[in-house]
Coordinates of C-alpha atoms (C1' of nucleotides) in Angstrom, one line a residue:
Chain A
X1 CA 0.0 0.0 0.0
X2 CA 2.8 2.4 -0.7
X3 CA 1.5 4.0 -3.8
X4 CA -2.1 5.0 -3.1
X5 CA -1.7 8.2 -4.9
X6 CA -4.3 7.3 -7.5
X7 CA -6.9 6.9 -4.9
X8 CA -5.9 10.3 -3.4
X9 CA -6.1 11.9 -6.8
X10 CA -9.6 10.6 -7.2
X11 CA -10.6 12.0 -3.8
X12 CA -9.0 15.3 -4.5
X13 CA -10.8 15.5 -7.9
X14 CA -14.1 14.5 -6.3
X15 CA -13.7 17.2 -3.7
X16 CA -13.2 19.8 -6.4
X17 CA -16.3 18.7 -8.2
X18 CA -18.3 18.5 -4.9
X19 CA -17.4 22.0 -4.2
X20 CA -18.7 23.2 -7.6
X21 CA -22.0 21.3 -7.7
X22 CA -22.5 19.5 -4.4
X23 CA -22.2 15.8 -3.7
X24 CA -25.6 14.8 -5.1
X25 CA -25.2 16.6 -8.4
X26 CA -21.8 15.0 -9.2
X27 CA -22.1 11.7 -10.9
X28 CA -19.5 8.9 -11.0
X29 CA -19.4 9.6 -14.7
X30 CA -18.6 13.2 -14.1
X31 CA -15.8 12.2 -11.8
X32 CA -14.5 9.6 -14.2
X33 CA -14.4 12.2 -17.0
X34 CA -12.5 14.6 -14.8
X35 CA -10.0 11.8 -14.1
X36 CA -9.8 10.9 -17.8
X37 CA -11.2 7.4 -17.3
X38 CA -14.4 5.4 -17.3
X39 CA -16.8 5.3 -14.4
X40 CA -16.4 1.6 -13.8
X41 CA -12.6 2.0 -13.5
X42 CA -13.0 4.2 -10.4
X43 CA -14.1 1.1 -8.5
X44 CA -10.6 -0.3 -8.8
X45 CA -9.6 2.3 -6.3
X46 CA -12.7 3.2 -4.2
X47 CA -15.5 1.1 -3.0
X48 CA -18.4 3.6 -3.4
X49 CA -19.3 7.2 -4.0
X50 CA -20.2 7.3 -0.3
X51 CA -16.7 6.2 0.7
X52 CA -15.3 9.3 -1.0
X53 CA -17.5 11.6 0.8
X54 CA -16.7 9.9 4.1
X55 CA -13.0 10.2 3.6
X56 CA -13.2 13.9 2.6
X57 CA -15.4 14.9 5.5
X58 CA -14.3 12.8 8.4
X59 CA -10.6 13.5 8.2
X60 CA -11.2 17.3 8.3
X61 CA -13.7 17.1 11.1
X62 CA -11.2 15.1 13.1
X63 CA -8.5 17.7 12.4
X64 CA -10.8 20.4 13.8
X65 CA -11.9 18.5 16.9
X66 CA -8.3 17.5 17.7
X67 CA -7.0 21.0 17.0
X68 CA -9.4 22.9 19.2
X69 CA -8.7 20.4 22.1
X70 CA -5.0 21.3 21.9
X71 CA -5.8 25.0 21.9
X72 CA -8.3 24.7 24.8
X73 CA -5.7 22.9 26.9
X74 CA -2.9 25.3 26.1
X75 CA -1.6 28.0 28.5
X76 CA -2.9 31.1 26.6
X77 CA -5.6 33.4 27.9
X78 CA -9.0 33.1 26.3
X79 CA -8.6 35.8 23.7
X80 CA -5.3 34.2 22.7
X81 CA -7.1 30.9 22.3
X82 CA -9.6 32.5 20.1
X83 CA -6.8 33.8 17.9
X84 CA -5.4 30.3 17.7
X85 CA -8.8 29.0 16.7
X86 CA -8.8 31.5 13.9
X87 CA -5.4 30.4 12.8
X88 CA -6.5 26.8 12.9
X89 CA -9.4 27.5 10.6
X90 CA -7.3 29.6 8.2
X91 CA -4.7 26.8 8.0
X92 CA -7.1 24.0 7.4
X93 CA -9.1 26.0 4.9
X94 CA -6.0 27.0 3.0
X95 CA -4.7 23.4 2.8
X96 CA -8.1 21.9 1.9
X97 CA -10.3 24.4 0.2
X98 CA -12.3 21.8 -1.7
X99 CA -12.8 19.5 1.3
X100 CA -14.2 22.3 3.4
X101 CA -17.0 22.8 0.9
X102 CA -18.1 19.2 1.4
X103 CA -17.8 19.5 5.2
X104 CA -20.0 22.5 5.2
X105 CA -22.6 21.6 2.5
X106 CA -22.7 17.9 2.2
X107 CA -22.3 16.4 5.6
X108 CA -26.0 15.5 5.7
X109 CA -25.3 13.0 2.9
X110 CA -23.1 10.9 5.0
X111 CA -24.8 7.7 5.5
X112 CA -22.9 5.4 7.9
X113 CA -20.9 8.1 9.6
X114 CA -23.5 10.8 10.1
X115 CA -23.8 10.2 13.8
X116 CA -20.1 10.2 14.2
X117 CA -19.7 13.4 12.3
X118 CA -22.4 15.1 14.4
X119 CA -20.7 14.0 17.6
X120 CA -17.4 15.5 16.4
X121 CA -19.2 18.8 15.5
X122 CA -21.0 19.0 18.8
X123 CA -17.8 18.4 20.6
X124 CA -16.1 21.1 18.6
X125 CA -18.8 23.6 19.2
X126 CA -19.0 22.8 22.9
X127 CA -15.3 23.5 23.4
X128 CA -15.5 26.7 21.3
X129 CA -18.3 27.8 23.5
X130 CA -16.3 27.0 26.7
X131 CA -13.5 29.2 25.6
X132 CA -15.9 32.1 25.0
X133 CA -17.7 31.6 28.3
X134 CA -14.4 31.4 30.3
X135 CA -13.3 34.6 28.5
X136 CA -16.4 36.3 29.7
X137 CA -16.0 35.0 33.2
X138 CA -12.4 36.3 33.3
X139 CA -13.5 39.7 31.9
X140 CA -11.5 39.4 28.7
X141 CA -14.6 39.3 26.6
X142 CA -17.7 41.4 26.6
X143 CA -20.8 39.9 28.3
X144 CA -22.7 39.4 25.1
X145 CA -24.7 36.2 24.5
X146 CA -21.8 33.7 24.1
X147 CA -23.7 31.7 21.5
X148 CA -24.1 34.7 19.3
X149 CA -20.3 35.4 19.6
X150 CA -19.6 31.8 18.6
X151 CA -22.1 32.0 15.7
X152 CA -20.5 35.1 14.4
X153 CA -17.0 33.7 14.5
X154 CA -17.9 30.3 13.3
X155 CA -19.9 31.5 10.4
X156 CA -17.0 33.6 9.2
X157 CA -14.5 30.8 9.7
X158 CA -16.6 28.2 8.1
X159 CA -17.0 30.4 5.0
X160 CA -13.3 30.9 4.5
X161 CA -13.2 28.2 1.8
X162 CA -15.4 30.4 -0.4
X163 CA -13.1 33.5 -0.2
X164 CA -9.6 32.1 0.1
X165 CA -9.4 31.0 -3.6
X166 CA -10.3 34.6 -4.7
X167 CA -7.6 36.2 -2.8
X168 CA -4.4 34.3 -3.5
X169 CA -2.3 37.4 -3.0
X170 CA -3.2 37.2 0.7
X171 CA -1.0 34.8 2.7
X172 CA -2.4 32.8 5.5
X173 CA -0.7 34.8 8.3
X174 CA -2.0 38.1 7.1
X175 CA -5.5 36.8 6.7
X176 CA -5.5 35.3 10.2
X177 CA -4.2 38.5 11.6
X178 CA -6.8 40.6 9.9
X179 CA -9.6 38.3 10.9
X180 CA -8.4 38.4 14.6
X181 CA -8.4 42.2 14.5
X182 CA -11.9 42.4 13.0
X183 CA -13.5 39.6 14.9
X184 CA -12.0 40.6 18.3
X185 CA -11.5 44.3 18.1
X186 CA -14.4 45.2 15.9
X187 CA -14.3 47.6 13.0
X188 CA -15.2 51.0 14.4
X189 CA -12.5 53.4 15.3
Chain B
X1 CA -55.5 33.8 -10.8
X2 CA -56.7 34.8 -7.4
X3 CA -56.1 31.6 -5.6
X4 CA -52.6 30.5 -6.4
X5 CA -52.0 29.4 -2.8
X6 CA -51.5 25.8 -3.9
X7 CA -48.5 26.7 -5.9
X8 CA -47.1 28.8 -3.0
X9 CA -47.6 25.8 -0.8
X10 CA -45.6 23.6 -3.1
X11 CA -42.8 26.2 -3.3
X12 CA -42.7 26.6 0.5
X13 CA -42.6 22.8 0.9
X14 CA -39.9 22.5 -1.7
X15 CA -37.8 25.2 0.0
X16 CA -38.0 23.3 3.3
X17 CA -36.8 20.1 1.6
X18 CA -34.1 21.9 -0.3
X19 CA -32.8 23.2 3.0
X20 CA -32.6 19.8 4.4
X21 CA -31.0 17.9 1.5
X22 CA -30.2 20.4 -1.2
X23 CA -31.9 20.9 -4.5
X24 CA -30.3 18.0 -6.4
X25 CA -31.0 15.4 -3.7
X26 CA -34.7 16.3 -3.5
X27 CA -36.8 14.4 -6.1
X28 CA -40.2 15.4 -7.4
X29 CA -41.5 12.3 -5.7
X30 CA -40.1 13.5 -2.4
X31 CA -41.8 16.8 -2.8
X32 CA -45.0 15.1 -3.9
X33 CA -45.0 12.9 -0.8
X34 CA -44.4 15.9 1.4
X35 CA -47.4 17.5 -0.2
X36 CA -49.6 14.4 0.1
X37 CA -50.0 13.9 -3.6
X38 CA -48.4 12.1 -6.6
X39 CA -45.4 13.6 -8.5
X40 CA -47.3 14.0 -11.7
X41 CA -49.9 16.2 -10.0
X42 CA -47.3 18.8 -9.1
X43 CA -47.2 19.7 -12.8
X44 CA -50.7 21.0 -12.6
X45 CA -49.2 23.9 -10.6
X46 CA -45.6 24.3 -11.6
X47 CA -43.9 23.8 -15.0
X48 CA -40.7 22.2 -13.8
X49 CA -38.4 21.5 -10.8
X50 CA -36.2 24.2 -12.1
X51 CA -39.0 26.8 -12.0
X52 CA -39.4 26.1 -8.3
X53 CA -35.7 26.9 -7.6
X54 CA -35.9 30.0 -9.7
X55 CA -38.9 31.4 -7.9
X56 CA -37.3 30.7 -4.5
X57 CA -33.9 32.2 -5.2
X58 CA -34.6 35.1 -7.5
X59 CA -37.3 36.7 -5.3
X60 CA -35.0 36.8 -2.3
X61 CA -32.0 38.0 -4.3
X62 CA -34.0 40.9 -5.6
X63 CA -35.2 41.8 -2.1
X64 CA -31.5 42.0 -1.0
X65 CA -30.4 44.1 -3.9
X66 CA -33.3 46.4 -3.6
X67 CA -32.9 46.6 0.2
X68 CA -29.3 47.6 0.2
X69 CA -29.9 50.2 -2.5
X70 CA -32.4 52.0 -0.3
X71 CA -29.9 51.8 2.6
X72 CA -27.0 53.1 0.6
X73 CA -29.0 56.1 -0.6
X74 CA -30.3 56.9 2.9
X75 CA -29.1 59.7 5.1
X76 CA -27.4 57.7 7.8
X77 CA -23.7 57.7 8.4
X78 CA -21.8 54.6 7.2
X79 CA -21.8 52.7 10.5
X80 CA -25.5 53.3 10.7
X81 CA -25.9 51.9 7.2
X82 CA -24.1 48.8 8.2
X83 CA -26.5 48.4 11.1
X84 CA -29.3 48.7 8.7
X85 CA -27.8 46.0 6.4
X86 CA -27.6 43.7 9.4
X87 CA -31.3 44.4 10.1
X88 CA -32.1 43.7 6.5
X89 CA -30.5 40.3 6.7
X90 CA -32.1 39.4 10.0
X91 CA -35.5 40.4 8.7
X92 CA -35.2 38.5 5.4
X93 CA -33.7 35.4 7.0
X94 CA -36.3 35.4 9.7
X95 CA -39.2 35.5 7.2
X96 CA -37.7 33.1 4.8
X97 CA -35.4 30.6 6.6
X98 CA -35.9 27.9 4.0
X99 CA -35.4 30.0 1.0
X100 CA -32.1 31.4 2.3
X101 CA -30.7 27.9 2.3
X102 CA -31.4 27.6 -1.4
X103 CA -30.0 31.0 -2.1
X104 CA -26.8 30.1 -0.4
X105 CA -26.3 26.5 -1.4
X106 CA -28.1 25.9 -4.6
X107 CA -27.8 29.0 -6.7
X108 CA -25.3 27.2 -9.0
X109 CA -28.2 24.9 -10.1
X110 CA -30.1 27.8 -11.6
X111 CA -30.1 27.2 -15.3
X112 CA -31.8 30.0 -17.2
X113 CA -31.3 32.6 -14.5
X114 CA -27.8 32.0 -13.4
X115 CA -26.3 35.0 -15.1
X116 CA -29.1 37.2 -13.7
X117 CA -28.6 35.9 -10.2
X118 CA -24.9 36.5 -10.4
X119 CA -25.5 40.1 -11.6
X120 CA -27.7 40.7 -8.6
X121 CA -25.2 39.3 -6.2
X122 CA -22.3 41.3 -7.7
X123 CA -24.3 44.4 -7.5
X124 CA -25.2 43.7 -3.9
X125 CA -21.6 43.1 -2.9
X126 CA -20.4 46.1 -4.8
X127 CA -22.8 48.4 -2.8
X128 CA -21.9 46.7 0.4
X129 CA -18.2 47.3 -0.3
X130 CA -18.9 50.9 -1.1
X131 CA -20.5 51.5 2.3
X132 CA -17.4 50.1 4.0
X133 CA -15.0 52.0 1.8
X134 CA -16.8 55.3 2.4
X135 CA -16.8 54.5 6.1
X136 CA -13.1 54.1 6.1
X137 CA -12.7 57.3 4.1
X138 CA -14.7 59.2 6.6
X139 CA -12.8 57.7 9.5
X140 CA -15.8 55.9 11.0
X141 CA -14.3 52.5 10.3
X142 CA -10.8 51.1 10.9
X143 CA -8.5 51.0 7.9
X144 CA -8.5 47.2 7.6
X145 CA -8.8 45.6 4.1
X146 CA -12.4 46.4 3.3
X147 CA -13.0 43.1 1.5
X148 CA -12.1 41.2 4.6
X149 CA -14.5 43.3 6.6
X150 CA -17.2 42.6 4.1
X151 CA -16.3 38.9 4.0
X152 CA -16.6 38.7 7.8
X153 CA -20.0 40.5 8.0
X154 CA -21.4 38.8 4.9
X155 CA -20.4 35.3 6.1
X156 CA -22.2 35.9 9.4
X157 CA -25.3 37.3 7.8
X158 CA -25.5 34.7 5.1
X159 CA -25.4 31.9 7.7
X160 CA -28.2 33.4 9.8
X161 CA -30.7 30.9 8.3
X162 CA -28.7 28.1 10.0
X163 CA -29.0 29.5 13.5
X164 CA -32.3 31.4 13.6
X165 CA -34.4 28.2 13.8
X166 CA -32.4 27.0 16.8
X167 CA -33.0 30.1 18.8
X168 CA -36.7 30.9 18.6
X169 CA -36.5 32.6 22.0
X170 CA -34.5 35.4 20.4
X171 CA -36.5 38.0 18.7
X172 CA -35.3 39.7 15.5
X173 CA -34.6 43.0 17.1
X174 CA -32.4 41.6 19.9
X175 CA -30.6 39.5 17.4
X176 CA -29.9 42.4 15.1
X177 CA -28.7 44.5 18.0
X178 CA -26.4 41.8 19.3
X179 CA -24.9 41.3 15.9
X180 CA -24.4 45.0 15.4
X181 CA -22.5 45.2 18.7
X182 CA -20.3 42.2 18.0
X183 CA -19.6 42.9 14.3
X184 CA -19.0 46.6 14.8
X185 CA -17.7 47.0 18.3
X186 CA -15.8 43.7 18.6
X187 CA -15.9 41.4 21.5
X188 CA -13.0 42.4 23.7
X189 CA -13.5 44.6 26.7
Chain C
dA1 C1' -79.5 18.7 -13.9
dG2 C1' -75.9 19.3 -16.9
dA3 C1' -71.7 21.6 -18.1
dT4 C1' -67.3 23.1 -16.8
dC5 C1' -62.8 22.8 -15.1
dA6 C1' -59.2 22.8 -11.6
dG7 C1' -56.7 19.4 -9.7
dA8 C1' -56.1 14.9 -8.5
dC9 C1' -55.0 10.3 -10.5
dT10 C1' -52.5 6.0 -13.3
dA11 C1' -49.3 4.6 -16.6
dA12 C1' -45.5 5.2 -19.0
dC13 C1' -41.3 7.3 -21.3
dA14 C1' -36.4 8.1 -22.2
dA15 C1' -32.5 9.3 -19.9
dG16 C1' -29.5 9.0 -16.2
dT17 C1' -28.0 6.7 -11.7
dG18 C1' -24.4 3.8 -8.9
dT19 C1' -22.5 -0.4 -9.3
dT20 C1' -20.9 -5.3 -10.8
dA21 C1' -18.9 -8.9 -13.8
dG22 C1' -15.8 -10.2 -16.8
dT23 C1' -12.0 -9.0 -20.0
dT24 C1' -8.1 -6.7 -21.8
dT25 C1' -4.2 -3.6 -21.4
dT26 C1' -0.1 -1.9 -19.2
dG27 C1' 4.3 -1.9 -17.2
dA28 C1' 7.4 -3.5 -14.0
dT29 C1' 9.8 -7.8 -12.2
dT30 C1' 11.6 -12.2 -12.7
Chain D
dA1 C1' 10.5 -13.6 -23.0
dA2 C1' 7.3 -14.9 -19.5
dT3 C1' 4.8 -13.6 -15.5
dC4 C1' 1.6 -11.2 -12.8
dA5 C1' -0.8 -7.7 -10.5
dA6 C1' -2.7 -3.1 -11.0
dA7 C1' -5.7 -0.6 -13.4
dA8 C1' -7.9 0.3 -17.4
dC9 C1' -11.8 -1.2 -20.4
dT10 C1' -16.9 -2.9 -22.3
dA11 C1' -21.3 -4.3 -21.3
dA12 C1' -24.9 -4.6 -18.6
dC13 C1' -27.9 -4.6 -14.4
dA14 C1' -31.7 -2.8 -11.6
dC15 C1' -33.4 1.3 -10.1
dT16 C1' -34.4 6.3 -10.0
dT17 C1' -35.0 10.6 -12.3
dG18 C1' -38.0 14.5 -14.4
dT19 C1' -41.7 14.8 -17.2
dT20 C1' -45.8 13.8 -20.4
dA21 C1' -50.3 11.9 -21.9
dG22 C1' -54.6 10.8 -20.9
dT23 C1' -58.2 9.9 -17.5
dC24 C1' -61.2 10.5 -13.5
dT25 C1' -63.3 13.1 -9.6
dG26 C1' -65.7 16.5 -7.3
dA27 C1' -67.0 21.1 -6.5
dT28 C1' -68.9 25.3 -8.7
dC29 C1' -71.8 27.8 -12.0
dT30 C1' -75.6 28.3 -15.2

DNA sequence: AGATCAGACTAACAAGTGTTAGTTTTGATT
DNA sequence: AATCAAAACTAACACTTGTTAGTCTGATCT
């Protein structure tokens, strides 16, 4: 199993197509054409369309859940942790623009792993919310409804995959810094 | 043509299903079942699946484009205009949670009206960007990259439809106010 | 009562769906 | 040159898709 680059190519191509049209609208024949082969040949590498979606989504979801745990248990103060969460999102979205689209838009089409995915997402959001609540408790963060704060940040971070491709001149660090400024400091002078 | 409530029912039901699974994954038989009828009967009221999507998306997109034009031409200062844009989104998303999902996720499946939709969206974003740029020029707004500011706000506002249904205790005014505080003033103390 | 007609129905279509079975090609290793 | 596995192919399957044609039902209007 050294050279599984063909399978990875298929998954990468699939993710690209899924981003453009969504999982349901992409057929195995579409994917095959994009790969320069016939649909039946795909099955020498993958076991089903569903498996492709699973691989794309679950690996990213695990990255997020694991990433925020490390941040939560780090030594920073809570505003620092939020900045790290922003960096985490920017990093994953930059490295995996296509996969992020599936994670956001096609998770409901997971069949066998839907419950697992949802448990990862719930865990992630619970930890995120804890950071915000602890930041309010320690007077680092304004006492606004913490769920609305999380919603604002998470909506922005989850949409990154839509905007990053349009702004290739912007490097990941600059983007993360600008986002931290805006999301944490606000925009008014 | 007084009583076209049946057609409206179909569109409303379709929007609900589109939100759950996306346009492509919803079949006319799914929609018919949800309406308590057979698929063929739908065609007594609508001409195609595509027409349903068009009606859902275009009407909302026009509301937004028209709404932001009124705001842009109003007398407020630019931070005030941004607050009004937030209110506009909260209002439309509250009244049309299902349709907003299609607008966000299924616009690329528009066939005849894709170009028109994109022109509306471009116009909307250009006006939004103008408000921010003018706010920076008049020193109301921090001199951060205006596109990143717009991206942050727009990502949050476009995701409202995902969160509003979960928080029915929150009324539209409170939500708009909290969002204005967070998006404009930031979250740090 | 008879006519009208919106709106439901059944039946069927052509095209497209994911997937399997079996076969041939390819290209590296013996 | 022979071998062999990886990976392509053709052909076909059972099922689902959006949609059309034609028919029946039941309420409303004259």
